[in-house]
PDB file of C-alpha atoms and ligand atoms in Angstrom:
ATOM      1  CA  MET A   1     115.477  70.984  96.603  1.00  0.00           C
ATOM      2  CA  SER A   2     112.949  73.294  98.255  1.00  0.00           C
ATOM      3  CA  VAL A   3     111.402  76.170  96.389  1.00  0.00           C
ATOM      4  CA  TYR A   4     111.275  79.290  98.571  1.00  0.00           C
ATOM      5  CA  VAL A   5     108.221  81.489  98.050  1.00  0.00           C
ATOM      6  CA  PHE A   6     109.068  85.155  98.550  1.00  0.00           C
ATOM      7  CA  GLY A   7     106.681  88.067  98.906  1.00  0.00           C
ATOM      8  CA  HIS A   8     108.061  91.562  98.301  1.00  0.00           C
ATOM      9  CA  LYS A   9     110.305  93.669 100.554  1.00  0.00           C
ATOM     10  CA  SER A  10     108.431  95.597 103.286  1.00  0.00           C
ATOM     11  CA  PRO A  11     106.054  92.637 103.517  1.00  0.00           C
ATOM     12  CA  ASP A  12     102.312  93.330 103.576  1.00  0.00           C
ATOM     13  CA  THR A  13      99.515  90.917 104.412  1.00  0.00           C
ATOM     14  CA  ASP A  14      99.009  89.853 100.784  1.00  0.00           C
ATOM     15  CA  SER A  15     102.693  89.115 100.195  1.00  0.00           C
ATOM     16  CA  VAL A  16     102.841  86.926 103.323  1.00  0.00           C
ATOM     17  CA  ALA A  17      99.437  85.257 102.914  1.00  0.00           C
ATOM     18  CA  ALA A  18     100.132  84.601  99.224  1.00  0.00           C
ATOM     19  CA  ALA A  19     103.531  83.046 100.050  1.00  0.00           C
ATOM     20  CA  ILE A  20     101.865  80.717 102.569  1.00  0.00           C
ATOM     21  CA  ALA A  21      98.936  79.946 100.234  1.00  0.00           C
ATOM     22  CA  PHE A  22     101.111  79.281  97.163  1.00  0.00           C
ATOM     23  CA  ALA A  23     103.438  77.046  99.210  1.00  0.00           C
ATOM     24  CA  ALA A  24     100.388  75.157 100.593  1.00  0.00           C
ATOM     25  CA  PHE A  25      98.976  74.791  97.068  1.00  0.00           C
ATOM     26  CA  ASN A  26     102.201  73.190  95.832  1.00  0.00           C
ATOM     27  CA  LYS A  27     102.580  71.076  98.965  1.00  0.00           C
ATOM     28  CA  ALA A  28      99.081  69.713  98.356  1.00  0.00           C
ATOM     29  CA  LYS A  29     100.425  68.538  94.998  1.00  0.00           C
ATOM     30  CA  GLY A  30     103.380  66.827  96.699  1.00  0.00           C
ATOM     31  CA  GLU A  31     105.992  69.485  96.011  1.00  0.00           C
ATOM     32  CA  ASP A  32     108.439  70.985  98.482  1.00  0.00           C
ATOM     33  CA  TYR A  33     107.596  74.694  98.726  1.00  0.00           C
ATOM     34  CA  VAL A  34     108.494  76.842 101.741  1.00  0.00           C
ATOM     35  CA  PRO A  35     107.020  80.308 102.412  1.00  0.00           C
ATOM     36  CA  VAL A  36     109.494  82.972 103.554  1.00  0.00           C
ATOM     37  CA  MET A  37     109.343  86.710 104.117  1.00  0.00           C
ATOM     38  CA  GLN A  38     111.866  89.456 103.485  1.00  0.00           C
ATOM     39  CA  GLY A  39     111.434  91.221 106.800  1.00  0.00           C
ATOM     40  CA  LYS A  40     109.280  91.424 109.888  1.00  0.00           C
ATOM     41  CA  PRO A  41     105.483  91.259 109.562  1.00  0.00           C
ATOM     42  CA  ASN A  42     103.709  94.608 109.906  1.00  0.00           C
ATOM     43  CA  PRO A  43     101.203  94.973 112.772  1.00  0.00           C
ATOM     44  CA  GLU A  44      98.234  94.080 110.546  1.00  0.00           C
ATOM     45  CA  THR A  45      99.942  90.948 109.201  1.00  0.00           C
ATOM     46  CA  GLU A  46     100.967  89.956 112.708  1.00  0.00           C
ATOM     47  CA  MET A  47      97.354  90.229 113.872  1.00  0.00           C
ATOM     48  CA  VAL A  48      96.085  88.231 110.883  1.00  0.00           C
ATOM     49  CA  LEU A  49      98.665  85.433 111.304  1.00  0.00           C
ATOM     50  CA  LYS A  50      97.824  85.161 114.994  1.00  0.00           C
ATOM     51  CA  ARG A  51      94.056  85.179 114.479  1.00  0.00           C
ATOM     52  CA  PHE A  52      94.237  82.281 112.027  1.00  0.00           C
ATOM     53  CA  GLY A  53      96.852  80.306 113.965  1.00  0.00           C
ATOM     54  CA  PHE A  54     100.053  80.842 111.984  1.00  0.00           C
ATOM     55  CA  SER A  55     103.482  81.833 113.158  1.00  0.00           C
ATOM     56  CA  ALA A  56     105.411  84.186 110.882  1.00  0.00           C
ATOM     57  CA  PRO A  57     107.327  82.461 108.058  1.00  0.00           C
ATOM     58  CA  GLU A  58     111.102  82.539 108.442  1.00  0.00           C
ATOM     59  CA  THR A  59     112.942  85.628 107.239  1.00  0.00           C
ATOM     60  CA  MET A  60     115.072  85.279 104.103  1.00  0.00           C
ATOM     61  CA  THR A  61     116.459  88.074 101.936  1.00  0.00           C
ATOM     62  CA  ASP A  62     118.968  86.418  99.594  1.00  0.00           C
ATOM     63  CA  ALA A  63     118.218  84.134  96.642  1.00  0.00           C
ATOM     64  CA  THR A  64     121.767  82.914  96.000  1.00  0.00           C
ATOM     65  CA  GLY A  65     121.765  79.216  95.082  1.00  0.00           C
ATOM     66  CA  LYS A  66     118.043  78.856  95.783  1.00  0.00           C
ATOM     67  CA  LYS A  67     114.989  77.911  93.774  1.00  0.00           C
ATOM     68  CA  VAL A  68     112.645  80.878  94.071  1.00  0.00           C
ATOM     69  CA  ALA A  69     108.977  81.679  93.500  1.00  0.00           C
ATOM     70  CA  LEU A  70     107.811  85.295  93.712  1.00  0.00           C
ATOM     71  CA  VAL A  71     104.342  86.331  94.820  1.00  0.00           C
ATOM     72  CA  ASP A  72     102.773  89.808  94.839  1.00  0.00           C
ATOM     73  CA  HIS A  73     105.621  91.361  92.780  1.00  0.00           C
ATOM     74  CA  SER A  74     107.866  90.846  89.794  1.00  0.00           C
ATOM     75  CA  ASP A  75     110.114  93.907  90.222  1.00  0.00           C
ATOM     76  CA  LEU A  76     113.800  93.322  90.950  1.00  0.00           C
ATOM     77  CA  ALA A  77     113.772  96.271  93.371  1.00  0.00           C
ATOM     78  CA  GLN A  78     111.241  94.406  95.533  1.00  0.00           C
ATOM     79  CA  ALA A  79     112.639  90.897  95.012  1.00  0.00           C
ATOM     80  CA  PRO A  80     115.193  89.107  97.231  1.00  0.00           C
ATOM     81  CA  ASP A  81     118.842  90.108  96.745  1.00  0.00           C
ATOM     82  CA  ASN A  82     120.924  88.277  94.130  1.00  0.00           C
ATOM     83  CA  LEU A  83     117.911  86.830  92.321  1.00  0.00           C
ATOM     84  CA  GLY A  84     120.188  86.270  89.318  1.00  0.00           C
ATOM     85  CA  ALA A  85     122.317  83.908  91.425  1.00  0.00           C
ATOM     86  CA  GLY A  86     119.242  81.779  92.146  1.00  0.00           C
ATOM     87  CA  GLU A  87     116.690  80.103  89.903  1.00  0.00           C
ATOM     88  CA  LEU A  88     113.306  81.757  89.434  1.00  0.00           C
ATOM     89  CA  VAL A  89     110.683  79.051  88.841  1.00  0.00           C
ATOM     90  CA  ALA A  90     107.327  80.804  89.357  1.00  0.00           C
ATOM     91  CA  VAL A  91     105.584  84.181  89.630  1.00  0.00           C
ATOM     92  CA  VAL A  92     102.036  84.718  90.890  1.00  0.00           C
ATOM     93  CA  ASP A  93     100.983  88.347  90.971  1.00  0.00           C
ATOM     94  CA  HIS A  94      98.367  91.043  90.380  1.00  0.00           C
ATOM     95  CA  HIS A  95     100.637  94.011  89.530  1.00  0.00           C
ATOM     96  CA  LYS A  96     102.007  95.293  86.266  1.00  0.00           C
ATOM     97  CA  ILE A  97     104.740  92.974  85.027  1.00  0.00           C
ATOM     98  CA  GLY A  98     108.065  94.069  86.467  1.00  0.00           C
ATOM     99  CA  ASP A  99     111.632  93.644  85.251  1.00  0.00           C
ATOM    100  CA  VAL A 100     112.522  90.082  86.261  1.00  0.00           C
ATOM    101  CA  THR A 101     113.656  87.891  83.373  1.00  0.00           C
ATOM    102  CA  THR A 102     114.441  84.179  83.058  1.00  0.00           C
ATOM    103  CA  ASN A 103     116.373  81.890  80.728  1.00  0.00           C
ATOM    104  CA  GLN A 104     113.872  79.045  81.077  1.00  0.00           C
ATOM    105  CA  PRO A 105     110.106  78.974  80.698  1.00  0.00           C
ATOM    106  CA  ILE A 106     108.493  79.361  84.121  1.00  0.00           C
ATOM    107  CA  PHE A 107     105.072  79.197  85.752  1.00  0.00           C
ATOM    108  CA  PHE A 108     103.730  82.755  85.404  1.00  0.00           C
ATOM    109  CA  PHE A 109     100.192  83.523  86.589  1.00  0.00           C
ATOM    110  CA  ASN A 110      99.160  87.173  86.760  1.00  0.00           C
ATOM    111  CA  MET A 111      95.707  88.722  86.695  1.00  0.00           C
ATOM    112  CA  PRO A 112      94.506  92.328  86.922  1.00  0.00           C
ATOM    113  CA  VAL A 113      92.542  91.840  90.163  1.00  0.00           C
ATOM    114  CA  GLY A 114      92.744  93.412  93.619  1.00  0.00           C
ATOM    115  CA  CYS A 115      94.930  90.874  95.382  1.00  0.00           C
ATOM    116  CA  THR A 116      97.399  88.023  94.768  1.00  0.00           C
ATOM    117  CA  CYS A 117      95.284  85.813  97.040  1.00  0.00           C
ATOM    118  CA  THR A 118      92.373  86.264  94.611  1.00  0.00           C
ATOM    119  CA  VAL A 119      94.642  85.045  91.801  1.00  0.00           C
ATOM    120  CA  LEU A 120      95.591  82.097  94.008  1.00  0.00           C
ATOM    121  CA  LYS A 121      91.962  81.235  94.804  1.00  0.00           C
ATOM    122  CA  ILE A 122      91.352  81.064  91.066  1.00  0.00           C
ATOM    123  CA  LEU A 123      94.451  78.850  90.682  1.00  0.00           C
ATOM    124  CA  TYR A 124      93.277  76.498  93.460  1.00  0.00           C
ATOM    125  CA  ASP A 125      89.883  76.205  91.736  1.00  0.00           C
ATOM    126  CA  LEU A 126      91.448  75.705  88.325  1.00  0.00           C
ATOM    127  CA  GLU A 127      93.526  72.783  89.598  1.00  0.00           C
ATOM    128  CA  GLY A 128      90.816  71.386  91.884  1.00  0.00           C
ATOM    129  CA  VAL A 129      92.923  71.839  95.028  1.00  0.00           C
ATOM    130  CA  LYS A 130      90.979  72.379  98.286  1.00  0.00           C
ATOM    131  CA  VAL A 131      91.948  75.441 100.317  1.00  0.00           C
ATOM    132  CA  ASP A 132      92.835  74.633 103.927  1.00  0.00           C
ATOM    133  CA  PRO A 133      90.463  76.548 106.281  1.00  0.00           C
ATOM    134  CA  LYS A 134      93.310  78.354 108.090  1.00  0.00           C
ATOM    135  CA  VAL A 135      94.915  79.301 104.791  1.00  0.00           C
ATOM    136  CA  ALA A 136      91.490  80.492 103.576  1.00  0.00           C
ATOM    137  CA  GLY A 137      91.378  82.827 106.593  1.00  0.00           C
ATOM    138  CA  ILE A 138      94.618  84.617 105.766  1.00  0.00           C
ATOM    139  CA  MET A 139      93.753  84.728 102.045  1.00  0.00           C
ATOM    140  CA  LEU A 140      90.440  86.351 102.954  1.00  0.00           C
ATOM    141  CA  ALA A 141      92.217  88.886 105.186  1.00  0.00           C
ATOM    142  CA  ALA A 142      94.713  89.676 102.418  1.00  0.00           C
ATOM    143  CA  ILE A 143      91.920  90.467  99.961  1.00  0.00           C
ATOM    144  CA  LEU A 144      90.167  92.740 102.477  1.00  0.00           C
ATOM    145  CA  SER A 145      93.520  94.447 103.096  1.00  0.00           C
ATOM    146  CA  ASP A 146      94.569  94.959  99.471  1.00  0.00           C
ATOM    147  CA  THR A 147      91.099  96.098  98.353  1.00  0.00           C
ATOM    148  CA  VAL A 148      90.606  98.219 101.515  1.00  0.00           C
ATOM    149  CA  ASN A 149      87.391  96.341 102.252  1.00  0.00           C
ATOM    150  CA  PHE A 150      86.295  96.557  98.571  1.00  0.00           C
ATOM    151  CA  LYS A 151      86.656 100.368  98.469  1.00  0.00           C
ATOM    152  CA  SER A 152      89.859 100.510  96.434  1.00  0.00           C
ATOM    153  CA  PRO A 153      89.507 101.130  92.675  1.00  0.00           C
ATOM    154  CA  THR A 154      91.637  97.981  92.257  1.00  0.00           C
ATOM    155  CA  CYS A 155      88.776  95.827  93.590  1.00  0.00           C
ATOM    156  CA  THR A 156      87.056  93.576  91.023  1.00  0.00           C
ATOM    157  CA  GLU A 157      84.111  91.171  90.970  1.00  0.00           C
ATOM    158  CA  ALA A 158      86.649  88.336  91.178  1.00  0.00           C
ATOM    159  CA  ASP A 159      87.851  89.685  94.546  1.00  0.00           C
ATOM    160  CA  LYS A 160      84.304  89.831  95.909  1.00  0.00           C
ATOM    161  CA  LYS A 161      83.599  86.298  94.686  1.00  0.00           C
ATOM    162  CA  ALA A 162      86.815  84.995  96.277  1.00  0.00           C
ATOM    163  CA  VAL A 163      85.920  86.626  99.611  1.00  0.00           C
ATOM    164  CA  LYS A 164      82.455  85.090  99.532  1.00  0.00           C
ATOM    165  CA  GLU A 165      83.873  81.617  98.985  1.00  0.00           C
ATOM    166  CA  LEU A 166      86.882  81.946 101.312  1.00  0.00           C
ATOM    167  CA  LYS A 167      84.805  83.164 104.265  1.00  0.00           C
ATOM    168  CA  GLU A 168      82.703  79.994 104.023  1.00  0.00           C
ATOM    169  CA  ILE A 169      85.816  77.800 103.972  1.00  0.00           C
ATOM    170  CA  ALA A 170      87.452  79.734 106.823  1.00  0.00           C
ATOM    171  CA  GLY A 171      84.267  79.889 108.901  1.00  0.00           C
ATOM    172  CA  VAL A 172      84.413  83.685 109.205  1.00  0.00           C
ATOM    173  CA  GLN A 173      80.901  85.096 109.738  1.00  0.00           C
ATOM    174  CA  ASP A 174      81.571  88.802 109.599  1.00  0.00           C
ATOM    175  CA  THR A 175      84.209  90.241 107.259  1.00  0.00           C
ATOM    176  CA  GLU A 176      83.412  93.803 108.443  1.00  0.00           C
ATOM    177  CA  GLU A 177      84.472  92.827 111.956  1.00  0.00           C
ATOM    178  CA  LEU A 178      87.661  91.215 110.589  1.00  0.00           C
ATOM    179  CA  PHE A 179      88.467  94.319 108.531  1.00  0.00           C
ATOM    180  CA  MET A 180      87.960  96.673 111.497  1.00  0.00           C
ATOM    181  CA  GLU A 181      90.252  94.512 113.640  1.00  0.00           C
ATOM    182  CA  MET A 182      92.870  94.694 110.855  1.00  0.00           C
ATOM    183  CA  LEU A 183      92.452  98.459 110.469  1.00  0.00           C
ATOM    184  CA  LYS A 184      92.872  98.902 114.204  1.00  0.00           C
ATOM    185  CA  ALA A 185      96.116  96.917 114.125  1.00  0.00           C
ATOM    186  CA  LYS A 186      97.502  98.537 110.982  1.00  0.00           C
ATOM    187  CA  SER A 187      96.714 102.125 111.911  1.00  0.00           C
ATOM    188  CA  ALA A 188      98.236 101.917 115.387  1.00  0.00           C
ATOM    189  CA  VAL A 189     100.927 104.591 115.168  1.00  0.00           C
ATOM    190  CA  ALA A 190     101.372 105.724 118.783  1.00  0.00           C
ATOM    191  CA  GLY A 191     104.922 105.205 119.976  1.00  0.00           C
ATOM    192  CA  VAL A 192     106.174 103.928 116.611  1.00  0.00           C
ATOM    193  CA  PRO A 193     109.293 105.711 115.272  1.00  0.00           C
ATOM    194  CA  ALA A 194     108.526 107.860 112.191  1.00  0.00           C
ATOM    195  CA  MET A 195     111.056 105.994 110.037  1.00  0.00           C
ATOM    196  CA  ASP A 196     109.340 102.684 110.866  1.00  0.00           C
ATOM    197  CA  LEU A 197     105.980 104.190 109.885  1.00  0.00           C
ATOM    198  CA  LEU A 198     107.411 105.407 106.566  1.00  0.00           C
ATOM    199  CA  HIS A 199     108.724 101.889 105.922  1.00  0.00           C
ATOM    200  CA  ARG A 200     105.607 100.042 107.097  1.00  0.00           C
ATOM    201  CA  ASP A 201     104.307  99.860 103.518  1.00  0.00           C
ATOM    202  CA  TYR A 202     107.000 101.380 101.315  1.00  0.00           C
ATOM    203  CA  LYS A 203     108.206 100.780  97.753  1.00  0.00           C
ATOM    204  CA  ASP A 204     110.925 102.265  95.557  1.00  0.00           C
ATOM    205  CA  PHE A 205     110.240 102.742  91.862  1.00  0.00           C
ATOM    206  CA  ASP A 206     112.397 103.602  88.890  1.00  0.00           C
ATOM    207  CA  MET A 207     110.775 106.524  87.090  1.00  0.00           C
ATOM    208  CA  ASN A 208     112.589 107.127  83.854  1.00  0.00           C
ATOM    209  CA  GLY A 209     115.985 106.754  85.549  1.00  0.00           C
ATOM    210  CA  LYS A 210     114.942 108.627  88.715  1.00  0.00           C
ATOM    211  CA  LYS A 211     114.442 106.807  92.002  1.00  0.00           C
ATOM    212  CA  VAL A 212     111.087 107.547  93.613  1.00  0.00           C
ATOM    213  CA  GLY A 213     109.944 106.105  96.958  1.00  0.00           C
ATOM    214  CA  VAL A 214     106.272 105.853  97.893  1.00  0.00           C
ATOM    215  CA  GLY A 215     105.068 104.881 101.364  1.00  0.00           C
ATOM    216  CA  GLN A 216     101.478 104.488 102.471  1.00  0.00           C
ATOM    217  CA  LEU A 217      99.819 104.570 105.875  1.00  0.00           C
ATOM    218  CA  GLU A 218      96.187 103.576 105.984  1.00  0.00           C
ATOM    219  CA  LEU A 219      94.424 105.354 108.810  1.00  0.00           C
ATOM    220  CA  ALA A 220      90.957 105.453 110.327  1.00  0.00           C
ATOM    221  CA  THR A 221      91.414 109.241 110.582  1.00  0.00           C
ATOM    222  CA  LEU A 222      94.221 111.712 109.787  1.00  0.00           C
ATOM    223  CA  ASP A 223      94.058 112.840 113.431  1.00  0.00           C
ATOM    224  CA  GLN A 224      96.062 109.725 114.256  1.00  0.00           C
ATOM    225  CA  VAL A 225      99.187 111.321 112.753  1.00  0.00           C
ATOM    226  CA  ALA A 226      98.450 114.993 113.534  1.00  0.00           C
ATOM    227  CA  GLU A 227     101.210 115.177 116.140  1.00  0.00           C
ATOM    228  CA  MET A 228     103.700 113.258 114.028  1.00  0.00           C
ATOM    229  CA  ARG A 229     103.774 115.148 110.737  1.00  0.00           C
ATOM    230  CA  GLU A 230     107.008 116.956 111.517  1.00  0.00           C
ATOM    231  CA  ALA A 231     108.747 113.702 112.459  1.00  0.00           C
ATOM    232  CA  LEU A 232     107.377 111.927 109.379  1.00  0.00           C
ATOM    233  CA  TYR A 233     108.660 114.709 107.142  1.00  0.00           C
ATOM    234  CA  GLU A 234     112.113 114.447 108.757  1.00  0.00           C
ATOM    235  CA  ALA A 235     112.084 110.676 108.129  1.00  0.00           C
ATOM    236  CA  MET A 236     111.140 111.290 104.473  1.00  0.00           C
ATOM    237  CA  LYS A 237     114.010 113.780 104.189  1.00  0.00           C
ATOM    238  CA  THR A 238     116.459 111.195 105.554  1.00  0.00           C
ATOM    239  CA  GLN A 239     115.041 108.520 103.252  1.00  0.00           C
ATOM    240  CA  LYS A 240     115.386 110.815 100.239  1.00  0.00           C
ATOM    241  CA  GLY A 241     119.012 111.756 100.906  1.00  0.00           C
ATOM    242  CA  GLY A 242     120.859 112.482  97.689  1.00  0.00           C
ATOM    243  CA  GLU A 243     119.841 109.174  96.166  1.00  0.00           C
ATOM    244  CA  ARG A 244     116.150 109.721  95.477  1.00  0.00           C
ATOM    245  CA  HIS A 245     114.433 112.335  93.325  1.00  0.00           C
ATOM    246  CA  THR A 246     111.220 112.156  95.337  1.00  0.00           C
ATOM    247  CA  VAL A 247     109.803 110.521  98.432  1.00  0.00           C
ATOM    248  CA  LEU A 248     106.030 110.487  98.919  1.00  0.00           C
ATOM    249  CA  LEU A 249     104.020 109.354 101.904  1.00  0.00           C
ATOM    250  CA  MET A 250     100.347 108.619 101.335  1.00  0.00           C
ATOM    251  CA  LEU A 251      98.373 109.278 104.513  1.00  0.00           C
ATOM    252  CA  THR A 252      95.211 107.514 103.422  1.00  0.00           C
ATOM    253  CA  ASP A 253      91.988 108.154 105.317  1.00  0.00           C
ATOM    254  CA  VAL A 254      90.123 104.897 104.766  1.00  0.00           C
ATOM    255  CA  VAL A 255      86.853 106.300 106.112  1.00  0.00           C
ATOM    256  CA  LYS A 256      86.880 109.590 104.141  1.00  0.00           C
ATOM    257  CA  GLU A 257      88.296 107.750 101.122  1.00  0.00           C
ATOM    258  CA  GLY A 258      91.112 110.098 100.207  1.00  0.00           C
ATOM    259  CA  THR A 259      94.810 110.679 100.762  1.00  0.00           C
ATOM    260  CA  ASP A 260      96.831 113.500 102.238  1.00  0.00           C
ATOM    261  CA  LEU A 261      99.981 113.160 100.147  1.00  0.00           C
ATOM    262  CA  MET A 262     103.192 114.275 101.866  1.00  0.00           C
ATOM    263  CA  VAL A 263     105.860 115.286  99.364  1.00  0.00           C
ATOM    264  CA  ILE A 264     109.596 115.859  99.391  1.00  0.00           C
ATOM    265  CA  SER A 265     110.989 116.247  95.901  1.00  0.00           C
ATOM    266  CA  ASP A 266     113.679 117.805  93.734  1.00  0.00           C
ATOM    267  CA  ASP A 267     110.790 119.090  91.621  1.00  0.00           C
ATOM    268  CA  ASP A 268     107.596 119.977  93.544  1.00  0.00           C
ATOM    269  CA  GLY A 269     106.013 121.326  90.349  1.00  0.00           C
ATOM    270  CA  LEU A 270     106.299 117.938  88.663  1.00  0.00           C
ATOM    271  CA  ILE A 271     104.547 116.230  91.586  1.00  0.00           C
ATOM    272  CA  GLU A 272     101.809 118.883  91.650  1.00  0.00           C
ATOM    273  CA  LYS A 273     101.325 118.354  87.930  1.00  0.00           C
ATOM    274  CA  ALA A 274     101.217 114.576  88.372  1.00  0.00           C
ATOM    275  CA  PHE A 275      98.239 114.876  90.716  1.00  0.00           C
ATOM    276  CA  ASP A 276      96.702 118.036  89.265  1.00  0.00           C
ATOM    277  CA  ASN A 277      96.831 119.589  92.714  1.00  0.00           C
ATOM    278  CA  LYS A 278      98.649 122.245  94.770  1.00  0.00           C
ATOM    279  CA  LEU A 279     100.886 121.661  97.755  1.00  0.00           C
ATOM    280  CA  ALA A 280      99.844 123.391 100.962  1.00  0.00           C
ATOM    281  CA  GLY A 281     103.050 123.310 102.990  1.00  0.00           C
ATOM    282  CA  ASN A 282     104.477 119.854 102.335  1.00  0.00           C
ATOM    283  CA  SER A 283     101.270 117.971 101.563  1.00  0.00           C
ATOM    284  CA  MET A 284      98.128 117.992  99.429  1.00  0.00           C
ATOM    285  CA  TRP A 285      94.728 116.354  99.975  1.00  0.00           C
ATOM    286  CA  ILE A 286      93.648 114.212  97.033  1.00  0.00           C
ATOM    287  CA  ASP A 287      90.021 113.155  97.203  1.00  0.00           C
ATOM    288  CA  GLY A 288      89.324 109.544  96.228  1.00  0.00           C
ATOM    289  CA  MET A 289      92.978 108.505  96.202  1.00  0.00           C
ATOM    290  CA  MET A 290      93.301 105.093  97.877  1.00  0.00           C
ATOM    291  CA  SER A 291      95.625 103.005  95.721  1.00  0.00           C
ATOM    292  CA  ARG A 292      99.359 103.431  95.213  1.00  0.00           C
ATOM    293  CA  LYS A 293      99.316 100.905  92.416  1.00  0.00           C
ATOM    294  CA  LYS A 294      96.356 102.151  90.438  1.00  0.00           C
ATOM    295  CA  GLN A 295      96.410 105.893  91.171  1.00  0.00           C
ATOM    296  CA  THR A 296      99.703 107.157  92.597  1.00  0.00           C
ATOM    297  CA  VAL A 297     102.187 105.214  90.490  1.00  0.00           C
ATOM    298  CA  PRO A 298     100.484 105.606  87.068  1.00  0.00           C
ATOM    299  CA  ASN A 299     100.151 109.377  87.613  1.00  0.00           C
ATOM    300  CA  LEU A 300     103.820 109.587  88.550  1.00  0.00           C
ATOM    301  CA  GLN A 301     104.846 107.505  85.549  1.00  0.00           C
ATOM    302  CA  LYS A 302     102.955 109.836  83.255  1.00  0.00           C
ATOM    303  CA  ALA A 303     104.519 112.929  84.823  1.00  0.00           C
ATOM    304  CA  PHE A 304     108.027 111.450  84.692  1.00  0.00           C
ATOM    305  CA  GLY A 305     107.511 110.484  81.046  1.00  0.00           C
ATOM    306  CA  CYS A 306     107.881 106.725  81.592  1.00  0.00           C
TER     307      CYS A 306
HETATM  308 MG1  LIG B   1     101.680  93.798  98.332  1.00  0.00          MG
HETATM  309 MG1  LIG B   2      98.935  92.542  96.709  1.00  0.00          MG
HETATM  310 MG1  LIG B   3      99.031  97.189  99.626  1.00  0.00          MG
END
């Protein structure tokens, strides 16, 4: 029986590359692992898959009756539907441990580094499995993506070491050039509906019983969305509905290294307090903020009393 390797909902490059790399790792050991994704690839992922000669893994969103491995998450909210009606056999991740539970012991490999593909490179090395050059290419791209070309506070020495080794295996000379090509693809917003942009890299979190959604758009400059702010705010309003306490959209300027945080909330004061900042209209500029995982979410958790 195949094991299906799922990245999280709203797939990003790491969740897709890690699914492919973890499946390839197990296949190299003679096991039947199949990478899948829970939705369409985003423009950056699409570019990366194409550049290294992959087609997108098949889409799958339900775990019923299946053997399942999770990569790049261990939160039920981000996992395939009906996980409890399937069998979870493995988790490989680099986030805080989420709320999945199992009845049996499973393979669980999690490290506090910048990217799941860094964790996987360490796993390959640990088990003496050679990384396929094409797979090395997408792993490399995933690390550049998750660490924002090493600028994110989530980036560690292990990530830099993995990039150095993976670029040799993949035959990539210039990681700067690769990153700029990815940034160009990911920050293309012209003609894209606002709701699609909000969902391009979006996650829901449970904050002390309140549902909070956080999206992030990484941009080369905030000018790229200057004309779209109104439409983005409307999309956030729709997303919030009555169901969510807060919806945030991080407009991250990768060059200036900061985020203009768009906010719609039942309690603006709480969000201002969380980031020690003041809203000007419906957003606030937060210098140095790059990472949802390491900066946005922990600050929110503290403010919500989690
Ligand atoms: Mg991810
Ligand atoms: Mg990741
Ligand atoms: Mg990310």
